[in-house]
PDB file of C-alpha atoms in Angstrom:
ATOM      1  CA  UNK X   1     -77.106  57.183 -10.249  1.00 47.00           C
ATOM      2  CA  UNK X   2     -78.698  56.637  -6.650  1.00 38.00           C
ATOM      3  CA  UNK X   3     -75.438  53.441  -6.773  1.00 37.00           C
ATOM      4  CA  UNK X   4     -72.538  55.970  -7.462  1.00 34.00           C
ATOM      5  CA  UNK X   5     -73.596  58.438  -4.949  1.00 34.00           C
ATOM      6  CA  UNK X   6     -74.540  55.445  -2.033  1.00 36.00           C
ATOM      7  CA  UNK X   7     -70.644  54.954  -3.487  1.00 40.00           C
ATOM      8  CA  UNK X   8     -68.839  57.992  -2.788  1.00 37.00           C
ATOM      9  CA  UNK X   9     -70.719  58.457   0.379  1.00 39.00           C
ATOM     10  CA  UNK X  10     -69.193  55.102   1.880  1.00 41.00           C
ATOM     11  CA  UNK X  11     -66.180  56.348   0.083  1.00 38.00           C
ATOM     12  CA  UNK X  12     -66.213  59.489   1.726  1.00 42.00           C
ATOM     13  CA  UNK X  13     -67.116  58.229   5.410  1.00 41.00           C
ATOM     14  CA  UNK X  14     -64.165  55.369   5.283  1.00 48.00           C
ATOM     15  CA  UNK X  15     -61.899  56.275   3.821  1.00 44.00           C
ATOM     16  CA  UNK X  16     -60.277  58.921   6.043  1.00 52.00           C
ATOM     17  CA  UNK X  17     -60.587  56.860   8.691  1.00 48.00           C
ATOM     18  CA  UNK X  18     -57.535  54.528   6.875  1.00 49.00           C
ATOM     19  CA  UNK X  19     -55.940  57.393   9.036  1.00 57.00           C
ATOM     20  CA  UNK X  20     -56.190  54.993  12.025  1.00 46.00           C
ATOM     21  CA  UNK X  21     -53.271  52.722  10.354  1.00 55.00           C
ATOM     22  CA  UNK X  22     -49.976  54.633  12.291  1.00 62.00           C
ATOM     23  CA  UNK X  23     -47.242  53.045   9.638  1.00 60.00           C
ATOM     24  CA  UNK X  24     -49.352  55.595   6.904  1.00 66.00           C
ATOM     25  CA  UNK X  25     -49.877  58.099   8.910  1.00 65.00           C
ATOM     26  CA  UNK X  26     -46.202  58.555  10.808  1.00 65.00           C
ATOM     27  CA  UNK X  27     -45.038  58.339   7.314  1.00 64.00           C
ATOM     28  CA  UNK X  28     -47.435  60.746   4.902  1.00 67.00           C
ATOM     29  CA  UNK X  29     -49.654  62.547   7.338  1.00 75.00           C
ATOM     30  CA  UNK X  30     -47.088  63.568  10.362  1.00 86.00           C
ATOM     31  CA  UNK X  31     -49.410  66.520  12.119  1.00 87.00           C
ATOM     32  CA  UNK X  32     -51.973  63.501  12.340  1.00 93.00           C
ATOM     33  CA  UNK X  33     -50.027  61.376  14.052  1.00 90.00           C
ATOM     34  CA  UNK X  34     -49.048  64.554  17.002  1.00 93.00           C
ATOM     35  CA  UNK X  35     -45.556  64.938  15.282  1.00 94.00           C
ATOM     36  CA  UNK X  36     -43.958  68.030  16.482  1.00 95.00           C
ATOM     37  CA  UNK X  37     -40.709  69.602  18.118  1.00 96.00           C
ATOM     38  CA  UNK X  38     -37.853  66.933  18.663  1.00 96.00           C
ATOM     39  CA  UNK X  39     -37.317  67.854  21.908  1.00 97.00           C
ATOM     40  CA  UNK X  40     -40.429  67.143  23.727  1.00 97.00           C
ATOM     41  CA  UNK X  41     -43.108  64.727  23.564  1.00 98.00           C
ATOM     42  CA  UNK X  42     -46.889  65.208  24.324  1.00 98.00           C
ATOM     43  CA  UNK X  43     -48.816  63.741  27.438  1.00 98.00           C
ATOM     44  CA  UNK X  44     -52.339  62.788  26.068  1.00 98.00           C
ATOM     45  CA  UNK X  45     -55.018  61.352  28.466  1.00 98.00           C
ATOM     46  CA  UNK X  46     -58.439  60.210  26.460  1.00 98.00           C
ATOM     47  CA  UNK X  47     -62.209  59.176  28.292  1.00 97.00           C
ATOM     48  CA  UNK X  48     -63.314  61.374  31.470  1.00 96.00           C
ATOM     49  CA  UNK X  49     -63.087  63.422  33.032  1.00 98.00           C
ATOM     50  CA  UNK X  50     -63.469  60.877  35.839  1.00 98.00           C
ATOM     51  CA  UNK X  51     -63.872  61.512  39.014  1.00 98.00           C
ATOM     52  CA  UNK X  52     -63.066  58.369  40.497  1.00 98.00           C
ATOM     53  CA  UNK X  53     -59.629  58.168  38.809  1.00 98.00           C
ATOM     54  CA  UNK X  54     -58.719  62.062  37.091  1.00 98.00           C
ATOM     55  CA  UNK X  55     -57.889  63.232  40.368  1.00 98.00           C
ATOM     56  CA  UNK X  56     -54.812  61.078  41.028  1.00 98.00           C
ATOM     57  CA  UNK X  57     -53.607  61.657  37.251  1.00 98.00           C
ATOM     58  CA  UNK X  58     -53.211  64.866  38.085  1.00 98.00           C
ATOM     59  CA  UNK X  59     -51.821  64.967  41.685  1.00 98.00           C
ATOM     60  CA  UNK X  60     -49.381  62.808  39.654  1.00 98.00           C
ATOM     61  CA  UNK X  61     -49.002  64.646  37.067  1.00 98.00           C
ATOM     62  CA  UNK X  62     -48.800  68.227  40.018  1.00 98.00           C
ATOM     63  CA  UNK X  63     -45.697  66.330  41.495  1.00 98.00           C
ATOM     64  CA  UNK X  64     -43.701  65.246  38.432  1.00 98.00           C
ATOM     65  CA  UNK X  65     -44.402  68.625  37.773  1.00 98.00           C
ATOM     66  CA  UNK X  66     -45.758  68.035  34.290  1.00 98.00           C
ATOM     67  CA  UNK X  67     -49.192  69.560  33.009  1.00 98.00           C
ATOM     68  CA  UNK X  68     -50.689  66.919  30.074  1.00 98.00           C
ATOM     69  CA  UNK X  69     -54.131  67.062  27.460  1.00 98.00           C
ATOM     70  CA  UNK X  70     -57.119  65.536  28.336  1.00 98.00           C
ATOM     71  CA  UNK X  71     -59.482  64.781  25.877  1.00 98.00           C
ATOM     72  CA  UNK X  72     -62.764  64.873  27.557  1.00 98.00           C
ATOM     73  CA  UNK X  73     -66.155  62.856  26.334  1.00 98.00           C
ATOM     74  CA  UNK X  74     -69.076  65.853  26.690  1.00 97.00           C
ATOM     75  CA  UNK X  75     -71.321  63.514  28.715  1.00 97.00           C
ATOM     76  CA  UNK X  76     -68.679  63.067  31.885  1.00 97.00           C
ATOM     77  CA  UNK X  77     -67.966  66.751  31.755  1.00 98.00           C
ATOM     78  CA  UNK X  78     -71.126  67.301  31.386  1.00 97.00           C
ATOM     79  CA  UNK X  79     -71.733  66.597  35.023  1.00 95.00           C
ATOM     80  CA  UNK X  80     -68.586  66.878  36.366  1.00 97.00           C
ATOM     81  CA  UNK X  81     -67.953  70.656  35.467  1.00 98.00           C
ATOM     82  CA  UNK X  82     -65.732  71.465  38.325  1.00 98.00           C
ATOM     83  CA  UNK X  83     -63.511  68.485  37.981  1.00 98.00           C
ATOM     84  CA  UNK X  84     -62.970  70.009  34.474  1.00 98.00           C
ATOM     85  CA  UNK X  85     -61.781  72.842  36.011  1.00 98.00           C
ATOM     86  CA  UNK X  86     -59.833  72.253  38.648  1.00 98.00           C
ATOM     87  CA  UNK X  87     -58.094  70.592  35.370  1.00 98.00           C
ATOM     88  CA  UNK X  88     -57.384  74.183  33.295  1.00 98.00           C
ATOM     89  CA  UNK X  89     -56.976  75.953  36.007  1.00 98.00           C
ATOM     90  CA  UNK X  90     -53.529  73.553  37.076  1.00 98.00           C
ATOM     91  CA  UNK X  91     -52.584  74.360  33.880  1.00 98.00           C
ATOM     92  CA  UNK X  92     -53.912  71.295  31.591  1.00 98.00           C
ATOM     93  CA  UNK X  93     -55.724  72.215  28.345  1.00 98.00           C
ATOM     94  CA  UNK X  94     -58.638  70.540  27.722  1.00 98.00           C
ATOM     95  CA  UNK X  95     -59.359  68.805  23.877  1.00 98.00           C
ATOM     96  CA  UNK X  96     -62.508  67.429  22.005  1.00 98.00           C
ATOM     97  CA  UNK X  97     -63.484  63.575  22.127  1.00 97.00           C
ATOM     98  CA  UNK X  98     -66.913  63.630  21.534  1.00 96.00           C
ATOM     99  CA  UNK X  99     -69.529  63.689  23.191  1.00 97.00           C
ATOM    100  CA  UNK X 100     -70.004  60.322  23.528  1.00 94.00           C
ATOM    101  CA  UNK X 101     -67.584  57.348  22.657  1.00 92.00           C
ATOM    102  CA  UNK X 102     -69.137  55.054  20.220  1.00 87.00           C
ATOM    103  CA  UNK X 103     -67.727  54.007  17.079  1.00 82.00           C
ATOM    104  CA  UNK X 104     -69.070  54.966  13.417  1.00 72.00           C
ATOM    105  CA  UNK X 105     -70.286  52.367  12.281  1.00 65.00           C
ATOM    106  CA  UNK X 106     -72.618  54.609   9.355  1.00 72.00           C
ATOM    107  CA  UNK X 107     -72.138  58.431   7.965  1.00 74.00           C
ATOM    108  CA  UNK X 108     -73.722  60.541  10.294  1.00 89.00           C
ATOM    109  CA  UNK X 109     -72.454  64.141   9.329  1.00 90.00           C
ATOM    110  CA  UNK X 110     -75.432  65.898  10.902  1.00 94.00           C
ATOM    111  CA  UNK X 111     -75.115  64.241  14.300  1.00 93.00           C
ATOM    112  CA  UNK X 112     -71.188  64.343  14.059  1.00 95.00           C
ATOM    113  CA  UNK X 113     -71.406  68.257  13.551  1.00 96.00           C
ATOM    114  CA  UNK X 114     -73.770  68.587  15.779  1.00 96.00           C
ATOM    115  CA  UNK X 115     -71.984  66.753  19.059  1.00 96.00           C
ATOM    116  CA  UNK X 116     -68.841  67.706  17.620  1.00 97.00           C
ATOM    117  CA  UNK X 117     -69.902  71.742  18.427  1.00 98.00           C
ATOM    118  CA  UNK X 118     -71.559  71.152  21.536  1.00 98.00           C
ATOM    119  CA  UNK X 119     -68.907  68.930  23.099  1.00 98.00           C
ATOM    120  CA  UNK X 120     -66.508  72.468  22.117  1.00 98.00           C
ATOM    121  CA  UNK X 121     -68.416  74.672  23.455  1.00 98.00           C
ATOM    122  CA  UNK X 122     -69.270  72.895  27.030  1.00 98.00           C
ATOM    123  CA  UNK X 123     -65.362  72.387  26.808  1.00 98.00           C
ATOM    124  CA  UNK X 124     -64.864  76.371  26.500  1.00 98.00           C
ATOM    125  CA  UNK X 125     -67.331  77.038  28.480  1.00 98.00           C
ATOM    126  CA  UNK X 126     -65.397  75.130  31.824  1.00 98.00           C
ATOM    127  CA  UNK X 127     -62.190  76.600  30.777  1.00 96.00           C
ATOM    128  CA  UNK X 128     -62.911  80.232  28.772  1.00 96.00           C
ATOM    129  CA  UNK X 129     -61.624  79.780  25.804  1.00 96.00           C
ATOM    130  CA  UNK X 130     -62.306  77.254  22.258  1.00 98.00           C
ATOM    131  CA  UNK X 131     -60.450  74.034  21.933  1.00 98.00           C
ATOM    132  CA  UNK X 132     -57.473  73.684  19.917  1.00 97.00           C
ATOM    133  CA  UNK X 133     -57.404  70.058  19.835  1.00 98.00           C
ATOM    134  CA  UNK X 134     -60.304  66.863  17.740  1.00 98.00           C
ATOM    135  CA  UNK X 135     -59.401  63.720  18.409  1.00 97.00           C
ATOM    136  CA  UNK X 136     -62.104  60.894  17.902  1.00 96.00           C
ATOM    137  CA  UNK X 137     -63.170  57.502  20.139  1.00 95.00           C
ATOM    138  CA  UNK X 138     -60.806  54.770  19.679  1.00 93.00           C
ATOM    139  CA  UNK X 139     -59.251  57.287  16.834  1.00 93.00           C
ATOM    140  CA  UNK X 140     -61.747  55.893  13.432  1.00 92.00           C
ATOM    141  CA  UNK X 141     -61.456  59.647  11.799  1.00 93.00           C
ATOM    142  CA  UNK X 142     -64.647  59.327   8.928  1.00 93.00           C
ATOM    143  CA  UNK X 143     -64.522  62.113   6.738  1.00 93.00           C
ATOM    144  CA  UNK X 144     -68.255  62.996   8.655  1.00 94.00           C
ATOM    145  CA  UNK X 145     -65.745  64.187  11.993  1.00 95.00           C
ATOM    146  CA  UNK X 146     -62.778  65.155   9.954  1.00 95.00           C
ATOM    147  CA  UNK X 147     -65.477  67.547   8.384  1.00 96.00           C
ATOM    148  CA  UNK X 148     -67.472  68.368  11.825  1.00 96.00           C
ATOM    149  CA  UNK X 149     -64.295  69.312  13.431  1.00 97.00           C
ATOM    150  CA  UNK X 150     -62.872  71.555  11.067  1.00 96.00           C
ATOM    151  CA  UNK X 151     -65.877  73.443  11.025  1.00 97.00           C
ATOM    152  CA  UNK X 152     -65.055  73.930  14.616  1.00 97.00           C
ATOM    153  CA  UNK X 153     -62.101  75.045  14.427  1.00 97.00           C
ATOM    154  CA  UNK X 154     -60.020  71.982  15.658  1.00 98.00           C
ATOM    155  CA  UNK X 155     -57.353  70.535  15.045  1.00 96.00           C
ATOM    156  CA  UNK X 156     -57.737  66.691  14.321  1.00 96.00           C
ATOM    157  CA  UNK X 157     -54.107  64.738  16.180  1.00 97.00           C
ATOM    158  CA  UNK X 158     -54.009  61.063  17.191  1.00 96.00           C
ATOM    159  CA  UNK X 159     -51.045  59.853  18.703  1.00 96.00           C
ATOM    160  CA  UNK X 160     -47.325  57.911  18.007  1.00 95.00           C
ATOM    161  CA  UNK X 161     -47.359  56.058  20.406  1.00 96.00           C
ATOM    162  CA  UNK X 162     -49.597  54.718  23.215  1.00 96.00           C
ATOM    163  CA  UNK X 163     -48.988  52.671  26.583  1.00 97.00           C
ATOM    164  CA  UNK X 164     -52.234  50.180  26.042  1.00 97.00           C
ATOM    165  CA  UNK X 165     -53.121  50.783  29.174  1.00 98.00           C
ATOM    166  CA  UNK X 166     -57.069  50.130  28.723  1.00 97.00           C
ATOM    167  CA  UNK X 167     -56.556  46.321  28.766  1.00 96.00           C
ATOM    168  CA  UNK X 168     -57.528  43.609  31.141  1.00 96.00           C
ATOM    169  CA  UNK X 169     -54.014  42.827  32.601  1.00 95.00           C
ATOM    170  CA  UNK X 170     -52.118  46.106  31.851  1.00 97.00           C
ATOM    171  CA  UNK X 171     -49.449  47.089  34.375  1.00 98.00           C
ATOM    172  CA  UNK X 172     -47.424  50.098  35.700  1.00 98.00           C
ATOM    173  CA  UNK X 173     -43.879  48.118  33.661  1.00 98.00           C
ATOM    174  CA  UNK X 174     -45.735  46.986  30.846  1.00 98.00           C
ATOM    175  CA  UNK X 175     -47.600  50.262  29.524  1.00 98.00           C
ATOM    176  CA  UNK X 176     -44.335  52.076  30.131  1.00 98.00           C
ATOM    177  CA  UNK X 177     -42.719  49.009  28.111  1.00 98.00           C
ATOM    178  CA  UNK X 178     -45.186  49.991  25.347  1.00 97.00           C
ATOM    179  CA  UNK X 179     -44.887  53.689  25.530  1.00 97.00           C
ATOM    180  CA  UNK X 180     -41.462  53.922  24.501  1.00 97.00           C
ATOM    181  CA  UNK X 181     -41.267  50.848  22.560  1.00 94.00           C
ATOM    182  CA  UNK X 182     -42.940  53.370  19.911  1.00 88.00           C
ATOM    183  CA  UNK X 183     -41.666  56.468  21.399  1.00 95.00           C
ATOM    184  CA  UNK X 184     -39.259  58.879  19.765  1.00 94.00           C
ATOM    185  CA  UNK X 185     -38.047  63.350  19.453  1.00 96.00           C
ATOM    186  CA  UNK X 186     -41.579  65.370  19.194  1.00 96.00           C
ATOM    187  CA  UNK X 187     -44.250  61.736  19.738  1.00 96.00           C
ATOM    188  CA  UNK X 188     -47.614  62.322  21.069  1.00 97.00           C
ATOM    189  CA  UNK X 189     -47.803  60.245  23.711  1.00 98.00           C
ATOM    190  CA  UNK X 190     -51.736  58.132  24.446  1.00 98.00           C
ATOM    191  CA  UNK X 191     -52.792  57.209  27.543  1.00 98.00           C
ATOM    192  CA  UNK X 192     -56.290  57.029  29.731  1.00 98.00           C
ATOM    193  CA  UNK X 193     -57.514  58.475  32.956  1.00 98.00           C
ATOM    194  CA  UNK X 194     -60.914  56.521  33.737  1.00 97.00           C
ATOM    195  CA  UNK X 195     -61.635  53.162  33.220  1.00 97.00           C
ATOM    196  CA  UNK X 196     -64.702  54.021  30.931  1.00 93.00           C
ATOM    197  CA  UNK X 197     -64.715  52.071  27.732  1.00 93.00           C
ATOM    198  CA  UNK X 198     -62.328  50.172  29.676  1.00 95.00           C
ATOM    199  CA  UNK X 199     -61.325  46.743  31.283  1.00 97.00           C
ATOM    200  CA  UNK X 200     -62.191  47.585  35.158  1.00 97.00           C
ATOM    201  CA  UNK X 201     -59.127  49.792  36.907  1.00 97.00           C
ATOM    202  CA  UNK X 202     -56.450  49.394  34.193  1.00 97.00           C
ATOM    203  CA  UNK X 203     -56.632  53.480  35.051  1.00 98.00           C
ATOM    204  CA  UNK X 204     -54.062  52.085  37.918  1.00 98.00           C
ATOM    205  CA  UNK X 205     -51.644  50.788  35.504  1.00 98.00           C
ATOM    206  CA  UNK X 206     -51.500  54.402  33.720  1.00 98.00           C
ATOM    207  CA  UNK X 207     -50.794  56.032  36.996  1.00 98.00           C
ATOM    208  CA  UNK X 208     -48.529  53.400  38.143  1.00 98.00           C
ATOM    209  CA  UNK X 209     -46.816  53.858  34.533  1.00 98.00           C
ATOM    210  CA  UNK X 210     -46.319  58.148  34.991  1.00 98.00           C
ATOM    211  CA  UNK X 211     -43.054  58.544  36.838  1.00 98.00           C
ATOM    212  CA  UNK X 212     -41.093  55.721  35.094  1.00 98.00           C
ATOM    213  CA  UNK X 213     -42.058  57.278  31.879  1.00 98.00           C
ATOM    214  CA  UNK X 214     -41.324  60.903  32.659  1.00 98.00           C
ATOM    215  CA  UNK X 215     -38.556  59.958  33.993  1.00 98.00           C
ATOM    216  CA  UNK X 216     -37.797  57.594  31.149  1.00 98.00           C
ATOM    217  CA  UNK X 217     -38.454  60.744  28.663  1.00 98.00           C
ATOM    218  CA  UNK X 218     -36.259  62.878  31.024  1.00 98.00           C
ATOM    219  CA  UNK X 219     -33.021  61.303  30.877  1.00 97.00           C
ATOM    220  CA  UNK X 220     -33.528  60.662  26.684  1.00 96.00           C
ATOM    221  CA  UNK X 221     -33.604  64.949  26.954  1.00 98.00           C
ATOM    222  CA  UNK X 222     -37.388  65.069  25.957  1.00 98.00           C
ATOM    223  CA  UNK X 223     -39.525  68.026  27.893  1.00 98.00           C
ATOM    224  CA  UNK X 224     -43.175  66.182  28.268  1.00 98.00           C
ATOM    225  CA  UNK X 225     -45.801  68.372  28.782  1.00 98.00           C
ATOM    226  CA  UNK X 226     -48.778  69.440  26.262  1.00 98.00           C
ATOM    227  CA  UNK X 227     -49.693  69.369  22.498  1.00 97.00           C
ATOM    228  CA  UNK X 228     -50.416  73.128  22.724  1.00 96.00           C
ATOM    229  CA  UNK X 229     -47.031  73.764  23.853  1.00 96.00           C
ATOM    230  CA  UNK X 230     -45.407  71.014  20.996  1.00 93.00           C
ATOM    231  CA  UNK X 231     -45.647  72.870  17.670  1.00 84.00           C
ATOM    232  CA  UNK X 232     -47.595  69.656  15.917  1.00 83.00           C
ATOM    233  CA  UNK X 233     -46.420  70.337  12.422  1.00 67.00           C
ATOM    234  CA  UNK X 234     -48.965  72.387  10.846  1.00 59.00           C
ATOM    235  CA  UNK X 235     -51.330  72.902  13.658  1.00 55.00           C
ATOM    236  CA  UNK X 236     -52.645  76.846  14.054  1.00 47.00           C
ATOM    237  CA  UNK X 237     -50.983  78.654  17.156  1.00 42.00           C
ATOM    238  CA  UNK X 238     -53.633  80.298  19.123  1.00 41.00           C
ATOM    239  CA  UNK X 239     -52.523  79.161  23.109  1.00 39.00           C
ATOM    240  CA  UNK X 240     -51.283  81.805  24.960  1.00 37.00           C
ATOM    241  CA  UNK X 241     -54.304  84.178  24.650  1.00 39.00           C
ATOM    242  CA  UNK X 242     -58.165  83.254  24.532  1.00 45.00           C
ATOM    243  CA  UNK X 243     -58.924  82.009  21.820  1.00 61.00           C
ATOM    244  CA  UNK X 244     -62.722  82.144  20.267  1.00 63.00           C
ATOM    245  CA  UNK X 245     -63.974  80.053  18.237  1.00 68.00           C
ATOM    246  CA  UNK X 246     -64.675  80.549  14.764  1.00 65.00           C
ATOM    247  CA  UNK X 247     -67.435  82.219  13.343  1.00 58.00           C
ATOM    248  CA  UNK X 248     -70.596  79.606  12.946  1.00 54.00           C
ATOM    249  CA  UNK X 249     -68.852  77.521  15.376  1.00 54.00           C
ATOM    250  CA  UNK X 250     -71.127  78.174  17.672  1.00 47.00           C
TER     251      UNK X 250
END
């Protein structure tokens, strides 16, 4: 009996993490893949905010007249609330990436629930409205993390194209080429505005890639913007008005 229970717990923890695989996810879970309006591309950044790099990303986006979605870490945002408020004031969207950037080797549903709620409440306090989105660190969406997100009223979303901008030796041209290789209309792009858990100074490749990447999207007739404007399949609408946390989320 104990073995059966342990097996069920392990399966509930591990099986949802299979959604990390981009091929099956794109076919079976287009909403989780970030698929939205075919005339748009959602631009997203993970792992910030970082006072060394995020302001540079913000200035580049402002020059390009693009607003994006930033999946923030609670332990980063907690000491950088003014930067978070600036991001929101400039029209960018803050979403939940977790409190710490760690891998979920073992089931820990209580900790997942506490840390996800804690981060969502922090984002809400900084932005003045409850966040819409959740993306787990490393894109590993375990059963506990999925449940924690949905209990907080957050919509889990991963990505449909990435730039591998976290790697040592990443270059602007390489990041741009990697994104465009997998990007189609309606896709969601994963980039990083911090090198907190990436190769040192890798964010500079991201920064250098932005003009060419946005330009290439526009040449294809695609509008680049936030997830909130992307009409992700199955997502609850709520932007444009003050969002409140679901009952029991506080």
